[in-house]
mmCIF file of C-alpha atoms in Angstrom:
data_model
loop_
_atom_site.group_PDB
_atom_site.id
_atom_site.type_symbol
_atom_site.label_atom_id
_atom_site.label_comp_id
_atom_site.label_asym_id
_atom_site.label_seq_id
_atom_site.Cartn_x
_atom_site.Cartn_y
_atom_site.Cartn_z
ATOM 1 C CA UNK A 26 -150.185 90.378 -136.645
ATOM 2 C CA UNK A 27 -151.109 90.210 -133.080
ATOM 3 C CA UNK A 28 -153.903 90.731 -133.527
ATOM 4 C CA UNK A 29 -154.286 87.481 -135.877
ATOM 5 C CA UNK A 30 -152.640 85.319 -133.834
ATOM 6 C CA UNK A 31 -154.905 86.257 -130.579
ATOM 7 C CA UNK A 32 -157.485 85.344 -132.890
ATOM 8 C CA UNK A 33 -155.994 82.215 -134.298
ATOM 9 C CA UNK A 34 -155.210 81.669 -130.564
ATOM 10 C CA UNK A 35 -159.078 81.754 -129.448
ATOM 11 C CA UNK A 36 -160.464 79.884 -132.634
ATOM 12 C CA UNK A 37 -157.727 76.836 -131.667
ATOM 13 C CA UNK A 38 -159.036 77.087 -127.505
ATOM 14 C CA UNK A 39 -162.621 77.324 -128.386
ATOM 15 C CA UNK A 40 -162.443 73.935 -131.280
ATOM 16 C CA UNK A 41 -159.949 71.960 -128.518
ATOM 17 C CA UNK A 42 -162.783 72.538 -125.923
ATOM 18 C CA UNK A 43 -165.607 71.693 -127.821
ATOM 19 C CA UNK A 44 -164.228 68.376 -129.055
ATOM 20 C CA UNK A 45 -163.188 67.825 -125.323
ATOM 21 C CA UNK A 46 -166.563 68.711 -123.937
ATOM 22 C CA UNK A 47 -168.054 66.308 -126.389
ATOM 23 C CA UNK A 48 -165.233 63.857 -125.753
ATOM 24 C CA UNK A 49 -166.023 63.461 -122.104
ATOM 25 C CA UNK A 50 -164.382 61.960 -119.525
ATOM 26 C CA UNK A 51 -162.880 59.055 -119.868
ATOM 27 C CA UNK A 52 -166.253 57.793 -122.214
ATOM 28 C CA UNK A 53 -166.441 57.023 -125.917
ATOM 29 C CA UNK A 54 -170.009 57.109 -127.648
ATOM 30 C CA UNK A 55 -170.481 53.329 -127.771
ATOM 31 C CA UNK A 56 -170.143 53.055 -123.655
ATOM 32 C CA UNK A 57 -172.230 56.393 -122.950
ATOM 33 C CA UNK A 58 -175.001 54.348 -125.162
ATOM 34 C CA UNK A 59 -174.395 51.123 -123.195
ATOM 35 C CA UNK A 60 -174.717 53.237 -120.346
ATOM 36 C CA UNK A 61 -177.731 54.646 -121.305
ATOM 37 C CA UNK A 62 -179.509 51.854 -122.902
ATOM 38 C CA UNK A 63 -178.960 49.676 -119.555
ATOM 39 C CA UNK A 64 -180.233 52.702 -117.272
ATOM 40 C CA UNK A 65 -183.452 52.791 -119.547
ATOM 41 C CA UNK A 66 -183.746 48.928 -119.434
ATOM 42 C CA UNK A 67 -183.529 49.543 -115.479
ATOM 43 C CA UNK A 68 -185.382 52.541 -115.712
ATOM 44 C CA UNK A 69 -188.288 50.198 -117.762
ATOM 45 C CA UNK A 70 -187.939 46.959 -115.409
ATOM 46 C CA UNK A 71 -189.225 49.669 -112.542
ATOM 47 C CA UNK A 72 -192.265 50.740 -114.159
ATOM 48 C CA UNK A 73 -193.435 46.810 -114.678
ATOM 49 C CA UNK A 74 -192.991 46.071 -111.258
ATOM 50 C CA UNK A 75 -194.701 49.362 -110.389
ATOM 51 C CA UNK A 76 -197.496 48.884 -112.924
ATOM 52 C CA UNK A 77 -197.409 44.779 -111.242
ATOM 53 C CA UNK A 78 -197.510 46.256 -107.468
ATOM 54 C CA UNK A 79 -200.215 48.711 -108.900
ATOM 55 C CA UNK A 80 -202.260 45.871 -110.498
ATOM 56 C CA UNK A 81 -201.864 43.654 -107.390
ATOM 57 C CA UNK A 82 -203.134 46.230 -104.999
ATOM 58 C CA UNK A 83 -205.897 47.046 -107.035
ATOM 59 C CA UNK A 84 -207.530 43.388 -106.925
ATOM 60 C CA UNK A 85 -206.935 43.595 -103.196
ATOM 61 C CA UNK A 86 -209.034 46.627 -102.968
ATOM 62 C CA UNK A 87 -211.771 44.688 -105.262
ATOM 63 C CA UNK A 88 -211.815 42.293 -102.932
ATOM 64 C CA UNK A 89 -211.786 43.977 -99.610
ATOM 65 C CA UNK A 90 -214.455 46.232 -101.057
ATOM 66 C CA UNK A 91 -216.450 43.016 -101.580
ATOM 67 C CA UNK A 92 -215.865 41.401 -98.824
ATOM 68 C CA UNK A 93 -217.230 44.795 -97.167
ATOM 69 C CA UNK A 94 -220.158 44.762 -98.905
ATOM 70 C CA UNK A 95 -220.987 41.641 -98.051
ATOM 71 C CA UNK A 96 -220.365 41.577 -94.495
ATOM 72 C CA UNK A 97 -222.692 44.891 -94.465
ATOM 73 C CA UNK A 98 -225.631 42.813 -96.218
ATOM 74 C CA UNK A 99 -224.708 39.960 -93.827
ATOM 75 C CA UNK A 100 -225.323 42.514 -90.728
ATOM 76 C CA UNK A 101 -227.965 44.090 -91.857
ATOM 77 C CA UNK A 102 -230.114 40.562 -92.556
ATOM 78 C CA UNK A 103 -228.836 40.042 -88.368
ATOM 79 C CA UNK A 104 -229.907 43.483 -87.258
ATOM 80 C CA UNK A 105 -233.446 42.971 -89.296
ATOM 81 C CA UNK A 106 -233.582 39.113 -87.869
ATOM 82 C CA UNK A 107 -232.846 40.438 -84.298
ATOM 83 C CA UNK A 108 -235.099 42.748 -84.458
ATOM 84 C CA UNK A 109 -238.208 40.413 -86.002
ATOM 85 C CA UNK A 110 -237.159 38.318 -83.274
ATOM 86 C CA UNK A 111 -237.026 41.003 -80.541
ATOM 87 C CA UNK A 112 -241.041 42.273 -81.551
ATOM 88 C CA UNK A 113 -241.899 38.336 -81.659
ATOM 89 C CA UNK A 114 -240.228 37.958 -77.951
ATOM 90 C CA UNK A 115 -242.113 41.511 -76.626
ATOM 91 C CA UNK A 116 -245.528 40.180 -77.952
ATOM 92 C CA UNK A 117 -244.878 37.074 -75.976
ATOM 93 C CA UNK A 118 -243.887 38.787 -72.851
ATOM 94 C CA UNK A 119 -247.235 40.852 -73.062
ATOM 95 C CA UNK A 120 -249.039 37.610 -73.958
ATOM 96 C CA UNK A 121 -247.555 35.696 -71.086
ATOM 97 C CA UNK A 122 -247.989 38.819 -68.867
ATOM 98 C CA UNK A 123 -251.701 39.098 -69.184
ATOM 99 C CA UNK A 124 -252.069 35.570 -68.801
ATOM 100 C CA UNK A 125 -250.103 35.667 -65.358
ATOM 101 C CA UNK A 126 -252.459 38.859 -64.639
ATOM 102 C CA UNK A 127 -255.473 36.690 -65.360
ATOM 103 C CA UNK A 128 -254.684 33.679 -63.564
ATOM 104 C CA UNK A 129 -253.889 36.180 -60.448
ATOM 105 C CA UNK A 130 -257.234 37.704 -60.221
ATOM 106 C CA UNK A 131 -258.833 34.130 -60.837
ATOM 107 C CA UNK A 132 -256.567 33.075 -57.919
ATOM 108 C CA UNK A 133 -257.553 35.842 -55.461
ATOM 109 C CA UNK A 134 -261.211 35.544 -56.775
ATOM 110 C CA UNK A 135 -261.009 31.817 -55.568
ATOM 111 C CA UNK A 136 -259.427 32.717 -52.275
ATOM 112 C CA UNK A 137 -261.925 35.548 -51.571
ATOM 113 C CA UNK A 138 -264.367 33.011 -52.249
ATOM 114 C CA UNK A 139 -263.374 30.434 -50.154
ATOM 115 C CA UNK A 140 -262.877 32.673 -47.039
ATOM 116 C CA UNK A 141 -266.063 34.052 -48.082
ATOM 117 C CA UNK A 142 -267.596 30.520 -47.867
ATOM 118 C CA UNK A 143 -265.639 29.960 -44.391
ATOM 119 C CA UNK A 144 -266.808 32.832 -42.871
ATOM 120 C CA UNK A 145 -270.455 31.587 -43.677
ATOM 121 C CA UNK A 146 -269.713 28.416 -42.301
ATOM 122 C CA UNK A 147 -267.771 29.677 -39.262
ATOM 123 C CA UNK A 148 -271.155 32.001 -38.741
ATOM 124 C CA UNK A 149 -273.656 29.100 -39.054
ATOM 125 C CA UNK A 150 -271.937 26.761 -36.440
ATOM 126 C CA UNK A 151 -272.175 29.759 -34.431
ATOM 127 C CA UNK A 152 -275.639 30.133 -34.626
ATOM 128 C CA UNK A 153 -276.642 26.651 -33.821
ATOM 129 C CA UNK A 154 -275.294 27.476 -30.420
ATOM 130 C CA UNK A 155 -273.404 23.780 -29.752
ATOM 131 C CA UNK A 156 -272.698 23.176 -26.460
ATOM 132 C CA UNK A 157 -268.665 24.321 -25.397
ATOM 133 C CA UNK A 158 -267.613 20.993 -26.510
ATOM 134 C CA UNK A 159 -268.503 20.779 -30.056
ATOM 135 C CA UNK A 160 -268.148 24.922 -30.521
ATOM 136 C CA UNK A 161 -264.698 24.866 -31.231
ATOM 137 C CA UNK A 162 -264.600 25.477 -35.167
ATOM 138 C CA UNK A 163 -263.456 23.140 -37.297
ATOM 139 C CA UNK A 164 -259.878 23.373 -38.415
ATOM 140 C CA UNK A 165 -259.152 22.204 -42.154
ATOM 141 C CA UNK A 166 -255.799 22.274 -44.106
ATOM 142 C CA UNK A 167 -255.405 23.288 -47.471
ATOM 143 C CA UNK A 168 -251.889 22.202 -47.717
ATOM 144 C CA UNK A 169 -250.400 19.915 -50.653
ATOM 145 C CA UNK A 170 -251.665 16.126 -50.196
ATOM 146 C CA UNK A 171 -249.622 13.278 -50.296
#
């Protein structure tokens, strides 16, 4: 009978630990439920603020991908403005410069004519051969008039 009672022995250990190991410590099926049914609830709360937080930072995205956009157009329409105004301002400068260049030559043609018409005089009182007193050549002022 040993034998029977080390097996009577074993079958009693093994059914006492089962029932303990689904005993547990110190909890009884209605509070491991609790327990569990409030961790889920927590567990669910989480993932709506995470799907809000998700939702939230997807609208700012939207809009800071739009507000992108725009201020690209916006630059662009600057950049092509600037630069219509830039070729209008050269074409001007060249305008303006050849005018300048024009009124130059006109300028030195006028003074090359009016020496050249000085000289001619100078030359003619020359050759009338005044006496001393009325050789002296005539001195004239082209300065600004009052």
């Amino acid at each position: 009978m040993a034998r029977s009672h080390k097996v009577l022995g074993f079958l009693l250990v093994t059914i006492l630990g089962v029932y303990g190991c689904a005993k547990g410590p110190g909890a009884t099926p209605t509070e491991n439920g609790a327990a569990a049914t409030a961790k889920v609830q927590k567990l669910e709360d989480d993932y709506r603020g995470a799907i809000t937080a998700r939702d939230q930072l997807r609208q700012k995205l939207a809009a800071s991908e739009e507000l992108a956009a725009k201020t690209k157009k916006e630059l662009e329409q600057t950049q092509a403005a600037a630069a219509t105004e830039r070729d209008a301002l050269k074409t001007e400068v060249k305008t303006r410069t050849g005018e300048r260049d024009a009124l130059q030559a006109q300028f030195e043609s006028f003074r090359k004519t009016l020496r050249d018409m000085l000289g001619s005089a100078d030359t003619a009182v020359s050759k009338l051969n005044l006496p001393a007193t009325q050789s002296q050549p005539i001195m004239t002022s082209l300065g600004a008039r009052n």
